[in-house]
Coordinates of C-alpha atoms in Angstrom, one line a residue:
Chain A
A1 CA -42.7 2.8 -15.4
Q2 CA -40.0 3.9 -17.6
K3 CA -38.2 1.5 -19.9
V4 CA -35.5 1.6 -22.5
T5 CA -35.0 -1.1 -25.1
Q6 CA -31.9 -1.6 -27.1
A7 CA -32.7 -4.6 -29.2
Q8 CA -29.3 -5.0 -30.9
T9 CA -27.0 -6.5 -28.4
E10 CA -24.0 -6.8 -30.7
I11 CA -23.3 -5.3 -34.1
S12 CA -20.2 -5.8 -36.3
V13 CA -19.4 -3.5 -39.2
V14 CA -16.4 -3.0 -41.5
E15 CA -14.6 0.2 -41.1
K16 CA -16.1 3.1 -43.1
E17 CA -19.6 1.6 -43.1
D18 CA -22.5 3.5 -41.6
V19 CA -24.2 2.0 -38.6
T20 CA -27.4 2.8 -36.7
L21 CA -27.9 1.9 -33.1
D22 CA -31.6 1.7 -32.2
C23 CA -33.2 2.9 -28.9
V24 CA -36.9 2.6 -28.1
Y25 CA -38.3 4.0 -24.9
E26 CA -41.4 3.9 -22.8
T27 CA -42.6 6.6 -20.5
R28 CA -45.9 8.1 -19.2
D29 CA -44.3 11.5 -18.7
T30 CA -44.7 14.3 -21.3
T31 CA -41.4 15.8 -20.1
Y32 CA -38.4 13.6 -20.2
Y33 CA -34.7 13.5 -21.3
L34 CA -32.9 11.0 -23.4
F35 CA -29.2 10.4 -23.4
W36 CA -26.6 8.4 -25.2
Y37 CA -23.4 7.2 -23.5
K38 CA -20.3 5.5 -24.9
Q39 CA -18.3 2.9 -23.0
P40 CA -15.0 2.2 -24.7
P41 CA -12.9 -0.9 -23.7
S42 CA -11.3 1.2 -21.0
G43 CA -14.6 1.0 -19.1
E44 CA -15.5 4.6 -18.4
L45 CA -18.9 5.7 -19.7
V46 CA -18.8 9.0 -21.5
F47 CA -21.8 11.2 -22.1
L48 CA -22.5 11.9 -25.8
I49 CA -25.8 13.7 -26.1
R50 CA -28.9 14.8 -24.3
R51 CA -32.3 15.5 -25.9
N52 CA -35.4 16.8 -24.1
S53 CA -38.8 15.6 -25.1
F54 CA -39.9 18.9 -26.6
D55 CA -37.0 19.1 -29.0
E56 CA -37.4 16.7 -31.9
Q57 CA -34.8 18.4 -34.0
N58 CA -32.2 15.9 -35.2
E59 CA -28.6 16.6 -34.2
I60 CA -25.4 16.1 -36.0
S61 CA -21.9 16.2 -34.5
G62 CA -19.2 15.3 -36.9
R63 CA -19.7 11.6 -37.9
Y64 CA -22.4 11.2 -35.2
S65 CA -26.1 12.0 -35.7
W66 CA -29.2 11.4 -33.6
N67 CA -32.8 10.9 -34.8
F68 CA -35.4 11.6 -32.2
Q69 CA -39.0 10.6 -33.1
K70 CA -41.7 10.9 -30.5
S71 CA -44.2 9.3 -32.8
T72 CA -42.3 6.0 -32.6
S73 CA -40.7 6.6 -29.2
S74 CA -37.3 6.2 -30.7
F75 CA -34.0 7.9 -30.3
N76 CA -31.6 6.3 -32.7
F77 CA -27.9 7.0 -33.1
T78 CA -26.1 6.8 -36.4
I79 CA -22.3 6.7 -36.9
T80 CA -21.3 7.6 -40.5
A81 CA -18.1 6.2 -41.9
S82 CA -17.3 4.2 -38.8
Q83 CA -13.8 3.9 -37.5
V84 CA -12.1 1.4 -35.2
V85 CA -12.1 3.9 -32.4
D86 CA -15.9 3.7 -32.5
S87 CA -15.7 0.2 -31.1
A88 CA -17.5 0.4 -27.8
V89 CA -20.7 -0.4 -25.9
Y90 CA -23.3 2.3 -26.4
F91 CA -26.0 3.0 -23.9
C92 CA -29.3 4.8 -24.3
A93 CA -30.9 6.2 -21.2
L94 CA -34.1 7.9 -20.1
S95 CA -34.8 10.3 -17.3
E96 CA -38.3 11.5 -16.5
A97 CA -39.0 14.9 -15.1
G98 CA -41.8 13.8 -12.8
P99 CA -41.7 13.7 -8.9
R100 CA -38.4 12.7 -7.5
S101 CA -37.4 10.2 -5.0
G102 CA -35.3 12.1 -2.5
G103 CA -32.8 14.3 -4.3
Y104 CA -32.6 12.2 -7.5
Q105 CA -34.5 11.7 -10.7
K106 CA -34.1 8.1 -11.7
V107 CA -32.3 7.3 -14.9
T108 CA -33.1 4.1 -16.7
F109 CA -30.4 2.6 -18.9
G110 CA -30.8 0.2 -21.8
I111 CA -28.7 -2.9 -21.7
G112 CA -26.3 -1.5 -24.3
T113 CA -25.3 -2.3 -27.8
K114 CA -21.8 -3.6 -28.4
L115 CA -20.4 -2.2 -31.6
Q116 CA -17.3 -3.8 -33.2
V117 CA -15.7 -2.0 -36.1
I118 CA -13.5 -4.3 -38.0
P119 CA -10.5 -2.7 -39.8
Chain B
D1 CA -13.1 18.5 -16.6
V2 CA -15.0 16.4 -14.1
K3 CA -13.1 13.5 -12.9
V4 CA -14.4 10.5 -11.1
T5 CA -11.9 8.1 -9.8
Q6 CA -12.3 4.6 -8.3
S7 CA -9.8 3.1 -5.9
S8 CA -9.1 -0.1 -7.8
R9 CA -9.6 -1.3 -11.4
Y10 CA -9.4 -4.9 -10.5
L11 CA -10.1 -6.6 -7.2
V12 CA -10.2 -10.3 -6.1
K13 CA -11.7 -11.2 -2.8
R14 CA -12.8 -14.4 -1.1
T15 CA -16.4 -15.3 -0.1
G16 CA -17.3 -13.8 3.3
E17 CA -14.7 -11.0 3.1
K18 CA -15.8 -7.4 3.7
V19 CA -15.1 -5.3 0.6
F20 CA -14.8 -1.6 0.3
L21 CA -15.0 0.2 -3.0
E22 CA -14.1 3.8 -3.0
C23 CA -15.1 6.6 -5.3
V24 CA -14.0 10.2 -5.4
Q25 CA -15.3 13.1 -7.6
D26 CA -13.6 16.5 -7.9
M27 CA -16.3 18.8 -9.2
D28 CA -18.4 19.4 -6.1
H29 CA -21.3 17.3 -7.4
E30 CA -24.3 16.8 -5.2
N31 CA -25.3 13.4 -6.4
M32 CA -23.3 10.2 -6.5
F33 CA -24.2 6.7 -7.6
W34 CA -23.1 3.1 -7.5
Y35 CA -24.1 0.8 -10.3
R36 CA -23.2 -2.7 -11.2
Q37 CA -22.9 -3.8 -14.8
D38 CA -23.5 -7.3 -15.9
P39 CA -23.7 -8.8 -19.4
G40 CA -27.2 -8.7 -20.7
L41 CA -28.5 -6.7 -17.8
G42 CA -27.0 -3.3 -18.5
L43 CA -26.5 -0.9 -15.6
R44 CA -28.4 -1.4 -12.4
L45 CA -28.5 1.1 -9.7
I46 CA -27.4 -0.1 -6.3
Y47 CA -27.5 3.0 -4.1
F48 CA -27.3 6.7 -4.6
S49 CA -26.6 9.7 -2.4
Y50 CA -27.9 13.2 -2.9
D51 CA -26.0 14.9 0.0
V52 CA -23.5 14.1 2.7
K53 CA -24.8 11.3 4.9
M54 CA -27.9 11.0 2.8
K55 CA -28.5 7.9 0.8
E56 CA -31.3 6.0 -0.9
K57 CA -31.7 2.5 -2.2
G58 CA -31.6 1.8 -5.8
D59 CA -33.0 -1.2 -7.6
I60 CA -30.7 -3.8 -6.2
P61 CA -29.4 -2.8 -2.7
E62 CA -29.5 -6.2 -1.1
G63 CA -26.1 -7.3 0.2
Y64 CA -24.7 -3.7 -0.1
S65 CA -24.3 -0.6 2.0
V66 CA -22.9 2.8 1.3
S67 CA -21.2 5.6 3.2
R68 CA -20.9 9.3 2.3
E69 CA -19.1 11.2 5.0
K70 CA -17.7 13.9 2.7
K71 CA -19.3 15.4 -0.4
E72 CA -16.5 14.2 -2.8
R73 CA -16.4 10.6 -1.6
F74 CA -18.9 7.8 -1.9
S75 CA -18.1 4.3 -0.7
L76 CA -19.7 1.0 -1.5
I77 CA -19.5 -1.8 1.1
L78 CA -20.1 -5.4 0.6
E79 CA -20.5 -6.6 4.2
S80 CA -19.9 -10.3 3.4
A81 CA -18.9 -10.8 -0.3
S82 CA -20.6 -13.6 -2.2
T83 CA -19.8 -15.1 -5.6
N84 CA -23.0 -13.6 -7.1
Q85 CA -21.5 -10.2 -6.4
T86 CA -18.8 -10.8 -9.0
S87 CA -19.3 -7.9 -11.4
M88 CA -18.2 -4.6 -12.8
Y89 CA -19.0 -1.8 -10.4
L90 CA -19.3 1.7 -11.7
C91 CA -19.4 4.9 -9.7
A92 CA -21.0 8.1 -11.1
S93 CA -21.7 11.6 -10.1
S94 CA -24.0 14.4 -11.3
L95 CA -24.3 18.1 -10.6
S96 CA -27.7 17.7 -9.0
G97 CA -30.7 15.5 -9.1
N98 CA -32.4 17.3 -11.9
S99 CA -33.5 15.0 -14.7
Y100 CA -31.5 16.8 -17.4
N101 CA -28.1 16.4 -15.7
E102 CA -25.9 13.9 -17.3
Q103 CA -23.8 11.6 -15.2
F104 CA -20.0 11.4 -15.1
F105 CA -18.6 7.9 -14.6
G106 CA -15.4 6.5 -13.2
P107 CA -13.4 3.8 -15.0
G108 CA -15.1 0.9 -13.0
T109 CA -13.9 -1.7 -10.6
R110 CA -14.0 -5.3 -11.8
L111 CA -14.6 -7.4 -8.7
T112 CA -14.2 -11.1 -8.6
V113 CA -15.4 -13.0 -5.5
L114 CA -13.9 -16.5 -5.2

């Protein structure tokens, strides 16, 4: 069974600090996809990034970076020089590429990490 | 841009009422989903649909039903609302059921059952 653990339920940082959100996953599949989503106070989850299990290259997008390490089953998300607009709940998610149920490949979400950036 | 809209942002209902939550997506996506989000529990899948009139149960379908008569519209129905169904309900869609497809979410409906 697939599982996603986000051990940090809430984090508070002061603006301009760097912050890392942890994500640890469990899966028996060798092919899978990992995702990060952002849920701002408005409520709508927004897709940030997808990474497949064969691509361990780290990714950087502006102030955001992602560190995927298969050896530790982790897919951590770092925000550099945090800003108030980064305040949100962040979800890590896992989708396996194995046999589907009906027309859908199940996605498992972590419980989310609430990030508060204090001005 | 994909847009997923939900009929209400906030809804207050009484115990025993029948409740309809509507969701519409405008990008011809095959798959649509209903989740509920509760503190400390994250997102839990209630039902999903992979085609018109096709549906499958998610992790917590009890007390809910769904309807998908048109590709763009997916409705969640609470036949007889109960207080333990007070929650945030999120609708989502994805292009297809492939595991690499990201999901696009609506803004959510915060339902309170009194």
